[in-house]
């Protein structure tokens, strides 16, 4: 048993050394050794309980996109994109390093510390938001220690930040806006727009690959639905009652964010 464990550890170290060599050797944050084309970074810019785990799985099932969910990298400079590459490959253990996109999802303001990263032509963003009634109820279920004021503060502040990000990118070729409701109710149109936006060969599908990390706390949604491997459209009854005042406040932020993102991003017709 000790020999088997030693061999396993040796293999893992070799793989990690391989990743480190290829990723950290070039200084350019978008390039790796032994590869001509730079990577493109694909950010899902969203908020908690938006359906971002579902969107992540739909995206990374495409062979041109690699990722596993929320990496928790803090982007203090564009060199932290190297950290993203390392974290994604070390977690997915993919030796084939010819993917077009590396995916991360950012749900909190503190993650993108250097907003100039959004200026890069190698960065694309999918903005994803969800209407407040179900989003806020789900946030309060996820965060039972929060009160309604904390939930709406996070939601409204985050939507305002997403508006700012869209204005910083200011390029419809690199930014796409979709809603959680569109993924469920207008699925094929969303898939067609995403395929055209990302310029990937394989169409997207309602069925997706379930990873070993799928449903893991801290990486994304840990409900049973995400482990199904397909889109589930049946909405659960909200576990947390939301006041009408809170919903009205959330709707104002949601409407404003939708208007701004529709102005600065590609949209689903």
PDB file of C-alpha atoms in Angstrom:
ATOM      1  CA  UNK A   1       0.000   0.000   0.000  1.00  0.00           C
ATOM      2  CA  UNK A   2       2.830   2.375   0.835  1.00  0.00           C
ATOM      3  CA  UNK A   3       4.450   1.671  -2.546  1.00  0.00           C
ATOM      4  CA  UNK A   4       1.195   2.345  -4.380  1.00  0.00           C
ATOM      5  CA  UNK A   5       0.727   5.605  -2.481  1.00  0.00           C
ATOM      6  CA  UNK A   6       4.323   6.618  -3.194  1.00  0.00           C
ATOM      7  CA  UNK A   7       3.852   5.953  -6.909  1.00  0.00           C
ATOM      8  CA  UNK A   8       0.608   7.928  -6.877  1.00  0.00           C
ATOM      9  CA  UNK A   9       2.301  10.858  -5.136  1.00  0.00           C
ATOM     10  CA  UNK A  10       5.198  10.726  -7.605  1.00  0.00           C
ATOM     11  CA  UNK A  11       2.795  10.773 -10.550  1.00  0.00           C
ATOM     12  CA  UNK A  12       0.894  13.733  -9.095  1.00  0.00           C
ATOM     13  CA  UNK A  13       4.123  15.637  -8.557  1.00  0.00           C
ATOM     14  CA  UNK A  14       5.215  14.995 -12.145  1.00  0.00           C
ATOM     15  CA  UNK A  15       1.892  16.303 -13.437  1.00  0.00           C
ATOM     16  CA  UNK A  16       2.099  19.405 -11.237  1.00  0.00           C
ATOM     17  CA  UNK A  17       5.672  20.037 -12.402  1.00  0.00           C
ATOM     18  CA  UNK A  18       4.450  19.746 -15.993  1.00  0.00           C
ATOM     19  CA  UNK A  19       1.742  22.350 -15.374  1.00  0.00           C
ATOM     20  CA  UNK A  20       4.160  24.670 -13.593  1.00  0.00           C
ATOM     21  CA  UNK A  21       6.705  24.484 -16.402  1.00  0.00           C
ATOM     22  CA  UNK A  22       4.239  25.137 -19.178  1.00  0.00           C
ATOM     23  CA  UNK A  23       2.249  27.857 -17.417  1.00  0.00           C
ATOM     24  CA  UNK A  24       4.876  29.840 -15.519  1.00  0.00           C
ATOM     25  CA  UNK A  25       7.750  29.816 -18.039  1.00  0.00           C
ATOM     26  CA  UNK A  26       6.417  32.634 -20.305  1.00  0.00           C
ATOM     27  CA  UNK A  27       5.863  36.038 -18.711  1.00  0.00           C
ATOM     28  CA  UNK A  28       2.823  36.838 -20.845  1.00  0.00           C
ATOM     29  CA  UNK A  29      -0.210  36.024 -18.644  1.00  0.00           C
ATOM     30  CA  UNK A  30      -2.165  34.586 -21.573  1.00  0.00           C
ATOM     31  CA  UNK A  31       0.492  32.261 -23.005  1.00  0.00           C
ATOM     32  CA  UNK A  32       2.081  28.980 -21.966  1.00  0.00           C
ATOM     33  CA  UNK A  33       5.167  27.114 -23.159  1.00  0.00           C
ATOM     34  CA  UNK A  34       4.894  24.835 -26.190  1.00  0.00           C
ATOM     35  CA  UNK A  35       1.749  26.546 -27.450  1.00  0.00           C
ATOM     36  CA  UNK A  36       1.506  29.227 -30.101  1.00  0.00           C
ATOM     37  CA  UNK A  37      -1.918  30.744 -29.506  1.00  0.00           C
ATOM     38  CA  UNK A  38      -2.702  32.670 -26.319  1.00  0.00           C
ATOM     39  CA  UNK A  39      -5.502  31.568 -24.061  1.00  0.00           C
ATOM     40  CA  UNK A  40      -8.671  33.587 -23.849  1.00  0.00           C
ATOM     41  CA  UNK A  41     -10.101  34.148 -20.394  1.00  0.00           C
ATOM     42  CA  UNK A  42     -13.848  33.682 -20.028  1.00  0.00           C
ATOM     43  CA  UNK A  43     -15.361  35.319 -16.958  1.00  0.00           C
ATOM     44  CA  UNK A  44     -18.905  34.686 -15.807  1.00  0.00           C
ATOM     45  CA  UNK A  45     -19.637  38.007 -14.100  1.00  0.00           C
ATOM     46  CA  UNK A  46     -22.610  37.453 -11.874  1.00  0.00           C
ATOM     47  CA  UNK A  47     -24.008  37.356  -8.342  1.00  0.00           C
ATOM     48  CA  UNK A  48     -24.744  34.571  -5.865  1.00  0.00           C
ATOM     49  CA  UNK A  49     -27.693  32.287  -6.641  1.00  0.00           C
ATOM     50  CA  UNK A  50     -27.939  33.455 -10.243  1.00  0.00           C
ATOM     51  CA  UNK A  51     -27.688  30.047 -11.885  1.00  0.00           C
ATOM     52  CA  UNK A  52     -23.966  30.532 -12.497  1.00  0.00           C
ATOM     53  CA  UNK A  53     -23.164  26.908 -11.572  1.00  0.00           C
ATOM     54  CA  UNK A  54     -25.568  25.673 -14.230  1.00  0.00           C
ATOM     55  CA  UNK A  55     -24.088  28.054 -16.797  1.00  0.00           C
ATOM     56  CA  UNK A  56     -20.547  26.992 -15.843  1.00  0.00           C
ATOM     57  CA  UNK A  57     -21.378  23.333 -16.434  1.00  0.00           C
ATOM     58  CA  UNK A  58     -23.070  24.053 -19.752  1.00  0.00           C
ATOM     59  CA  UNK A  59     -19.964  25.947 -20.869  1.00  0.00           C
ATOM     60  CA  UNK A  60     -17.217  23.592 -19.681  1.00  0.00           C
ATOM     61  CA  UNK A  61     -18.884  20.583 -21.298  1.00  0.00           C
ATOM     62  CA  UNK A  62     -17.730  22.180 -24.556  1.00  0.00           C
ATOM     63  CA  UNK A  63     -14.282  20.720 -25.436  1.00  0.00           C
ATOM     64  CA  UNK A  64     -12.852  24.178 -26.182  1.00  0.00           C
ATOM     65  CA  UNK A  65     -13.563  25.488 -22.656  1.00  0.00           C
ATOM     66  CA  UNK A  66     -11.906  24.343 -19.430  1.00  0.00           C
ATOM     67  CA  UNK A  67     -12.852  25.214 -15.868  1.00  0.00           C
ATOM     68  CA  UNK A  68     -14.574  23.783 -12.819  1.00  0.00           C
ATOM     69  CA  UNK A  69     -16.546  26.624 -11.225  1.00  0.00           C
ATOM     70  CA  UNK A  70     -15.579  29.356  -8.807  1.00  0.00           C
ATOM     71  CA  UNK A  71     -11.787  29.280  -8.357  1.00  0.00           C
ATOM     72  CA  UNK A  72     -11.611  32.037  -5.691  1.00  0.00           C
ATOM     73  CA  UNK A  73      -8.590  33.632  -7.384  1.00  0.00           C
ATOM     74  CA  UNK A  74      -8.205  37.296  -6.422  1.00  0.00           C
ATOM     75  CA  UNK A  75      -7.077  39.227  -9.483  1.00  0.00           C
ATOM     76  CA  UNK A  76      -4.697  41.849  -8.143  1.00  0.00           C
ATOM     77  CA  UNK A  77      -2.900  42.074 -11.506  1.00  0.00           C
ATOM     78  CA  UNK A  78      -2.997  40.303 -14.846  1.00  0.00           C
ATOM     79  CA  UNK A  79      -0.252  37.973 -13.592  1.00  0.00           C
ATOM     80  CA  UNK A  80      -2.912  36.374 -11.399  1.00  0.00           C
ATOM     81  CA  UNK A  81      -4.287  34.904 -14.611  1.00  0.00           C
ATOM     82  CA  UNK A  82      -1.345  32.507 -14.295  1.00  0.00           C
ATOM     83  CA  UNK A  83      -2.775  31.495 -10.927  1.00  0.00           C
ATOM     84  CA  UNK A  84      -6.101  30.861 -12.652  1.00  0.00           C
ATOM     85  CA  UNK A  85      -4.462  28.626 -15.267  1.00  0.00           C
ATOM     86  CA  UNK A  86      -2.591  26.662 -12.601  1.00  0.00           C
ATOM     87  CA  UNK A  87      -5.628  26.253 -10.386  1.00  0.00           C
ATOM     88  CA  UNK A  88      -7.868  25.114 -13.231  1.00  0.00           C
ATOM     89  CA  UNK A  89      -5.445  22.565 -14.650  1.00  0.00           C
ATOM     90  CA  UNK A  90      -4.331  21.282 -11.252  1.00  0.00           C
ATOM     91  CA  UNK A  91      -7.958  20.660 -10.310  1.00  0.00           C
ATOM     92  CA  UNK A  92      -9.166  19.222 -13.608  1.00  0.00           C
ATOM     93  CA  UNK A  93      -5.946  17.204 -14.255  1.00  0.00           C
ATOM     94  CA  UNK A  94      -6.268  17.729 -17.996  1.00  0.00           C
ATOM     95  CA  UNK A  95      -2.962  17.081 -19.750  1.00  0.00           C
ATOM     96  CA  UNK A  96      -4.361  18.335 -23.045  1.00  0.00           C
ATOM     97  CA  UNK A  97      -3.636  22.054 -22.841  1.00  0.00           C
ATOM     98  CA  UNK A  98      -5.089  23.161 -26.159  1.00  0.00           C
ATOM     99  CA  UNK A  99      -8.333  24.670 -24.870  1.00  0.00           C
ATOM    100  CA  UNK A 100      -9.421  27.986 -26.322  1.00  0.00           C
ATOM    101  CA  UNK A 101     -10.929  29.382 -23.105  1.00  0.00           C
ATOM    102  CA  UNK A 102     -10.172  29.121 -19.398  1.00  0.00           C
ATOM    103  CA  UNK A 103     -13.277  29.792 -17.298  1.00  0.00           C
ATOM    104  CA  UNK A 104     -13.776  31.461 -13.942  1.00  0.00           C
ATOM    105  CA  UNK A 105     -16.880  32.921 -12.354  1.00  0.00           C
ATOM    106  CA  UNK A 106     -16.759  36.043 -10.213  1.00  0.00           C
ATOM    107  CA  UNK A 107     -19.641  36.629  -7.809  1.00  0.00           C
ATOM    108  CA  UNK A 108     -18.111  39.134  -5.396  1.00  0.00           C
ATOM    109  CA  UNK A 109     -16.632  42.614  -5.788  1.00  0.00           C
ATOM    110  CA  UNK A 110     -13.441  41.731  -3.902  1.00  0.00           C
ATOM    111  CA  UNK A 111     -12.308  39.231  -6.552  1.00  0.00           C
ATOM    112  CA  UNK A 112     -11.521  41.589  -9.451  1.00  0.00           C
ATOM    113  CA  UNK A 113      -9.169  43.960  -7.664  1.00  0.00           C
ATOM    114  CA  UNK A 114      -7.462  45.103 -10.886  1.00  0.00           C
ATOM    115  CA  UNK A 115     -10.354  46.075 -13.121  1.00  0.00           C
ATOM    116  CA  UNK A 116      -8.003  46.946 -16.004  1.00  0.00           C
ATOM    117  CA  UNK A 117      -7.855  43.209 -16.714  1.00  0.00           C
ATOM    118  CA  UNK A 118     -11.205  43.742 -18.425  1.00  0.00           C
ATOM    119  CA  UNK A 119      -9.520  45.959 -21.024  1.00  0.00           C
ATOM    120  CA  UNK A 120      -7.608  43.010 -22.519  1.00  0.00           C
ATOM    121  CA  UNK A 121      -8.672  41.714 -25.917  1.00  0.00           C
ATOM    122  CA  UNK A 122      -8.027  38.210 -24.546  1.00  0.00           C
ATOM    123  CA  UNK A 123     -10.826  38.562 -21.968  1.00  0.00           C
ATOM    124  CA  UNK A 124     -14.480  37.857 -22.674  1.00  0.00           C
ATOM    125  CA  UNK A 125     -17.341  38.170 -20.213  1.00  0.00           C
ATOM    126  CA  UNK A 126     -20.774  36.632 -19.912  1.00  0.00           C
ATOM    127  CA  UNK A 127     -22.941  38.710 -17.596  1.00  0.00           C
ATOM    128  CA  UNK A 128     -25.582  36.624 -15.838  1.00  0.00           C
ATOM    129  CA  UNK A 129     -28.260  37.987 -13.510  1.00  0.00           C
ATOM    130  CA  UNK A 130     -31.475  36.666 -11.963  1.00  0.00           C
ATOM    131  CA  UNK A 131     -34.713  38.418 -11.024  1.00  0.00           C
ATOM    132  CA  UNK A 132     -34.787  39.450  -7.355  1.00  0.00           C
ATOM    133  CA  UNK A 133     -37.702  37.443  -5.950  1.00  0.00           C
ATOM    134  CA  UNK A 134     -36.050  34.070  -6.348  1.00  0.00           C
ATOM    135  CA  UNK A 135     -32.482  35.365  -6.197  1.00  0.00           C
ATOM    136  CA  UNK A 136     -32.980  37.043  -2.814  1.00  0.00           C
ATOM    137  CA  UNK A 137     -34.904  34.084  -1.383  1.00  0.00           C
ATOM    138  CA  UNK A 138     -32.114  31.767  -2.474  1.00  0.00           C
ATOM    139  CA  UNK A 139     -29.423  34.081  -1.085  1.00  0.00           C
ATOM    140  CA  UNK A 140     -31.150  34.131   2.306  1.00  0.00           C
ATOM    141  CA  UNK A 141     -31.425  30.343   2.265  1.00  0.00           C
ATOM    142  CA  UNK A 142     -27.722  30.109   1.470  1.00  0.00           C
ATOM    143  CA  UNK A 143     -26.859  32.738   4.088  1.00  0.00           C
ATOM    144  CA  UNK A 144     -29.278  32.097   7.001  1.00  0.00           C
ATOM    145  CA  UNK A 145     -27.238  34.438   9.224  1.00  0.00           C
ATOM    146  CA  UNK A 146     -28.040  37.363   6.883  1.00  0.00           C
ATOM    147  CA  UNK A 147     -31.100  39.549   7.279  1.00  0.00           C
ATOM    148  CA  UNK A 148     -33.102  41.069   4.422  1.00  0.00           C
ATOM    149  CA  UNK A 149     -31.129  44.312   4.489  1.00  0.00           C
ATOM    150  CA  UNK A 150     -27.846  42.455   4.068  1.00  0.00           C
ATOM    151  CA  UNK A 151     -29.261  40.417   1.188  1.00  0.00           C
ATOM    152  CA  UNK A 152     -30.564  43.422  -0.742  1.00  0.00           C
ATOM    153  CA  UNK A 153     -27.362  45.359  -0.050  1.00  0.00           C
ATOM    154  CA  UNK A 154     -25.283  42.579  -1.579  1.00  0.00           C
ATOM    155  CA  UNK A 155     -27.655  42.110  -4.534  1.00  0.00           C
ATOM    156  CA  UNK A 156     -28.025  45.809  -5.395  1.00  0.00           C
ATOM    157  CA  UNK A 157     -24.337  46.582  -4.906  1.00  0.00           C
ATOM    158  CA  UNK A 158     -23.290  43.631  -7.008  1.00  0.00           C
ATOM    159  CA  UNK A 159     -25.627  44.577  -9.863  1.00  0.00           C
ATOM    160  CA  UNK A 160     -24.223  48.119  -9.820  1.00  0.00           C
ATOM    161  CA  UNK A 161     -20.723  46.653 -10.045  1.00  0.00           C
ATOM    162  CA  UNK A 162     -21.732  44.525 -13.017  1.00  0.00           C
ATOM    163  CA  UNK A 163     -22.953  47.674 -14.740  1.00  0.00           C
ATOM    164  CA  UNK A 164     -19.567  49.250 -14.118  1.00  0.00           C
ATOM    165  CA  UNK A 165     -17.765  46.219 -15.550  1.00  0.00           C
ATOM    166  CA  UNK A 166     -19.859  46.345 -18.726  1.00  0.00           C
ATOM    167  CA  UNK A 167     -19.004  50.010 -19.194  1.00  0.00           C
ATOM    168  CA  UNK A 168     -15.301  49.272 -18.672  1.00  0.00           C
ATOM    169  CA  UNK A 169     -15.322  46.550 -21.319  1.00  0.00           C
ATOM    170  CA  UNK A 170     -17.438  48.698 -23.655  1.00  0.00           C
ATOM    171  CA  UNK A 171     -17.170  46.145 -26.440  1.00  0.00           C
ATOM    172  CA  UNK A 172     -20.065  43.987 -27.595  1.00  0.00           C
ATOM    173  CA  UNK A 173     -17.674  41.544 -29.245  1.00  0.00           C
ATOM    174  CA  UNK A 174     -16.309  40.682 -25.803  1.00  0.00           C
ATOM    175  CA  UNK A 175     -19.402  40.871 -23.605  1.00  0.00           C
ATOM    176  CA  UNK A 176     -22.690  38.994 -23.576  1.00  0.00           C
ATOM    177  CA  UNK A 177     -25.693  39.539 -21.304  1.00  0.00           C
ATOM    178  CA  UNK A 178     -28.106  36.742 -20.408  1.00  0.00           C
ATOM    179  CA  UNK A 179     -30.532  36.104 -17.566  1.00  0.00           C
ATOM    180  CA  UNK A 180     -31.207  32.964 -15.587  1.00  0.00           C
ATOM    181  CA  UNK A 181     -34.767  33.040 -16.896  1.00  0.00           C
ATOM    182  CA  UNK A 182     -33.545  33.049 -20.512  1.00  0.00           C
ATOM    183  CA  UNK A 183     -31.448  29.928 -19.884  1.00  0.00           C
ATOM    184  CA  UNK A 184     -34.572  28.121 -18.667  1.00  0.00           C
ATOM    185  CA  UNK A 185     -37.203  29.569 -21.006  1.00  0.00           C
ATOM    186  CA  UNK A 186     -35.295  30.491 -24.172  1.00  0.00           C
ATOM    187  CA  UNK A 187     -32.604  27.835 -24.033  1.00  0.00           C
ATOM    188  CA  UNK A 188     -31.870  27.210 -27.697  1.00  0.00           C
ATOM    189  CA  UNK A 189     -31.605  30.923 -28.477  1.00  0.00           C
ATOM    190  CA  UNK A 190     -29.160  31.325 -25.588  1.00  0.00           C
ATOM    191  CA  UNK A 191     -27.108  28.380 -26.857  1.00  0.00           C
ATOM    192  CA  UNK A 192     -26.960  29.796 -30.396  1.00  0.00           C
ATOM    193  CA  UNK A 193     -25.907  33.244 -29.183  1.00  0.00           C
ATOM    194  CA  UNK A 194     -23.248  31.756 -26.872  1.00  0.00           C
ATOM    195  CA  UNK A 195     -21.834  29.615 -29.674  1.00  0.00           C
ATOM    196  CA  UNK A 196     -21.591  32.608 -31.998  1.00  0.00           C
ATOM    197  CA  UNK A 197     -20.226  34.858 -29.250  1.00  0.00           C
ATOM    198  CA  UNK A 198     -17.482  32.410 -28.240  1.00  0.00           C
ATOM    199  CA  UNK A 199     -16.847  31.170 -31.795  1.00  0.00           C
ATOM    200  CA  UNK A 200     -16.736  27.526 -30.740  1.00  0.00           C
ATOM    201  CA  UNK A 201     -17.405  24.670 -33.133  1.00  0.00           C
ATOM    202  CA  UNK A 202     -19.564  22.389 -31.002  1.00  0.00           C
ATOM    203  CA  UNK A 203     -23.113  23.505 -30.186  1.00  0.00           C
ATOM    204  CA  UNK A 204     -24.130  23.694 -26.543  1.00  0.00           C
ATOM    205  CA  UNK A 205     -26.492  21.117 -25.085  1.00  0.00           C
ATOM    206  CA  UNK A 206     -29.008  20.895 -22.247  1.00  0.00           C
ATOM    207  CA  UNK A 207     -27.033  17.929 -20.910  1.00  0.00           C
ATOM    208  CA  UNK A 208     -23.663  18.540 -19.287  1.00  0.00           C
ATOM    209  CA  UNK A 209     -20.774  16.656 -17.751  1.00  0.00           C
ATOM    210  CA  UNK A 210     -20.937  16.109 -13.997  1.00  0.00           C
ATOM    211  CA  UNK A 211     -17.450  16.579 -12.545  1.00  0.00           C
ATOM    212  CA  UNK A 212     -15.974  15.109  -9.380  1.00  0.00           C
ATOM    213  CA  UNK A 213     -16.209  18.642  -7.931  1.00  0.00           C
ATOM    214  CA  UNK A 214     -19.818  19.187  -9.005  1.00  0.00           C
ATOM    215  CA  UNK A 215     -21.977  19.943  -5.992  1.00  0.00           C
ATOM    216  CA  UNK A 216     -19.004  20.793  -3.765  1.00  0.00           C
ATOM    217  CA  UNK A 217     -19.480  23.611  -1.284  1.00  0.00           C
ATOM    218  CA  UNK A 218     -17.299  26.618  -2.038  1.00  0.00           C
ATOM    219  CA  UNK A 219     -17.092  25.859  -5.756  1.00  0.00           C
ATOM    220  CA  UNK A 220     -20.715  26.382  -6.700  1.00  0.00           C
ATOM    221  CA  UNK A 221     -24.241  25.128  -6.206  1.00  0.00           C
ATOM    222  CA  UNK A 222     -24.314  22.087  -3.906  1.00  0.00           C
ATOM    223  CA  UNK A 223     -27.976  21.165  -4.382  1.00  0.00           C
ATOM    224  CA  UNK A 224     -29.024  17.837  -5.878  1.00  0.00           C
ATOM    225  CA  UNK A 225     -30.275  19.567  -9.043  1.00  0.00           C
ATOM    226  CA  UNK A 226     -26.768  20.472 -10.233  1.00  0.00           C
ATOM    227  CA  UNK A 227     -25.754  16.797 -10.028  1.00  0.00           C
ATOM    228  CA  UNK A 228     -28.467  15.765 -12.495  1.00  0.00           C
ATOM    229  CA  UNK A 229     -26.346  16.513 -15.565  1.00  0.00           C
ATOM    230  CA  UNK A 230     -29.133  18.388 -17.322  1.00  0.00           C
ATOM    231  CA  UNK A 231     -31.205  21.559 -17.090  1.00  0.00           C
ATOM    232  CA  UNK A 232     -34.038  21.206 -14.572  1.00  0.00           C
ATOM    233  CA  UNK A 233     -36.805  23.717 -15.127  1.00  0.00           C
ATOM    234  CA  UNK A 234     -39.088  22.981 -12.196  1.00  0.00           C
ATOM    235  CA  UNK A 235     -38.720  25.848  -9.727  1.00  0.00           C
ATOM    236  CA  UNK A 236     -38.608  24.966  -6.069  1.00  0.00           C
ATOM    237  CA  UNK A 237     -40.948  26.784  -3.729  1.00  0.00           C
ATOM    238  CA  UNK A 238     -39.042  29.606  -2.067  1.00  0.00           C
ATOM    239  CA  UNK A 239     -37.912  28.505   1.362  1.00  0.00           C
ATOM    240  CA  UNK A 240     -37.567  32.065   2.626  1.00  0.00           C
ATOM    241  CA  UNK A 241     -40.398  34.586   2.554  1.00  0.00           C
ATOM    242  CA  UNK A 242     -39.377  37.933   1.073  1.00  0.00           C
ATOM    243  CA  UNK A 243     -41.094  41.206   1.893  1.00  0.00           C
ATOM    244  CA  UNK A 244     -42.753  43.121  -0.922  1.00  0.00           C
ATOM    245  CA  UNK A 245     -40.613  46.171  -0.082  1.00  0.00           C
ATOM    246  CA  UNK A 246     -37.434  44.143  -0.557  1.00  0.00           C
ATOM    247  CA  UNK A 247     -38.639  42.745  -3.867  1.00  0.00           C
ATOM    248  CA  UNK A 248     -39.586  46.235  -5.092  1.00  0.00           C
ATOM    249  CA  UNK A 249     -36.133  47.536  -4.212  1.00  0.00           C
ATOM    250  CA  UNK A 250     -34.523  44.585  -5.930  1.00  0.00           C
ATOM    251  CA  UNK A 251     -36.628  45.091  -9.047  1.00  0.00           C
ATOM    252  CA  UNK A 252     -35.347  48.652  -9.364  1.00  0.00           C
ATOM    253  CA  UNK A 253     -31.741  47.454  -9.280  1.00  0.00           C
ATOM    254  CA  UNK A 254     -32.543  44.585 -11.632  1.00  0.00           C
ATOM    255  CA  UNK A 255     -34.256  46.834 -14.187  1.00  0.00           C
ATOM    256  CA  UNK A 256     -31.415  49.354 -14.111  1.00  0.00           C
ATOM    257  CA  UNK A 257     -28.814  46.621 -14.530  1.00  0.00           C
ATOM    258  CA  UNK A 258     -30.732  45.036 -17.408  1.00  0.00           C
ATOM    259  CA  UNK A 259     -30.926  48.397 -19.179  1.00  0.00           C
ATOM    260  CA  UNK A 260     -27.201  49.062 -18.824  1.00  0.00           C
ATOM    261  CA  UNK A 261     -26.086  45.565 -19.799  1.00  0.00           C
ATOM    262  CA  UNK A 262     -28.419  45.609 -22.804  1.00  0.00           C
ATOM    263  CA  UNK A 263     -26.766  48.826 -23.942  1.00  0.00           C
ATOM    264  CA  UNK A 264     -23.161  47.651 -23.595  1.00  0.00           C
ATOM    265  CA  UNK A 265     -23.356  43.901 -24.305  1.00  0.00           C
ATOM    266  CA  UNK A 266     -24.640  41.489 -26.888  1.00  0.00           C
ATOM    267  CA  UNK A 267     -28.078  40.221 -25.930  1.00  0.00           C
ATOM    268  CA  UNK A 268     -30.347  37.280 -26.673  1.00  0.00           C
ATOM    269  CA  UNK A 269     -33.197  38.305 -28.975  1.00  0.00           C
TER     270      UNK A 269
END
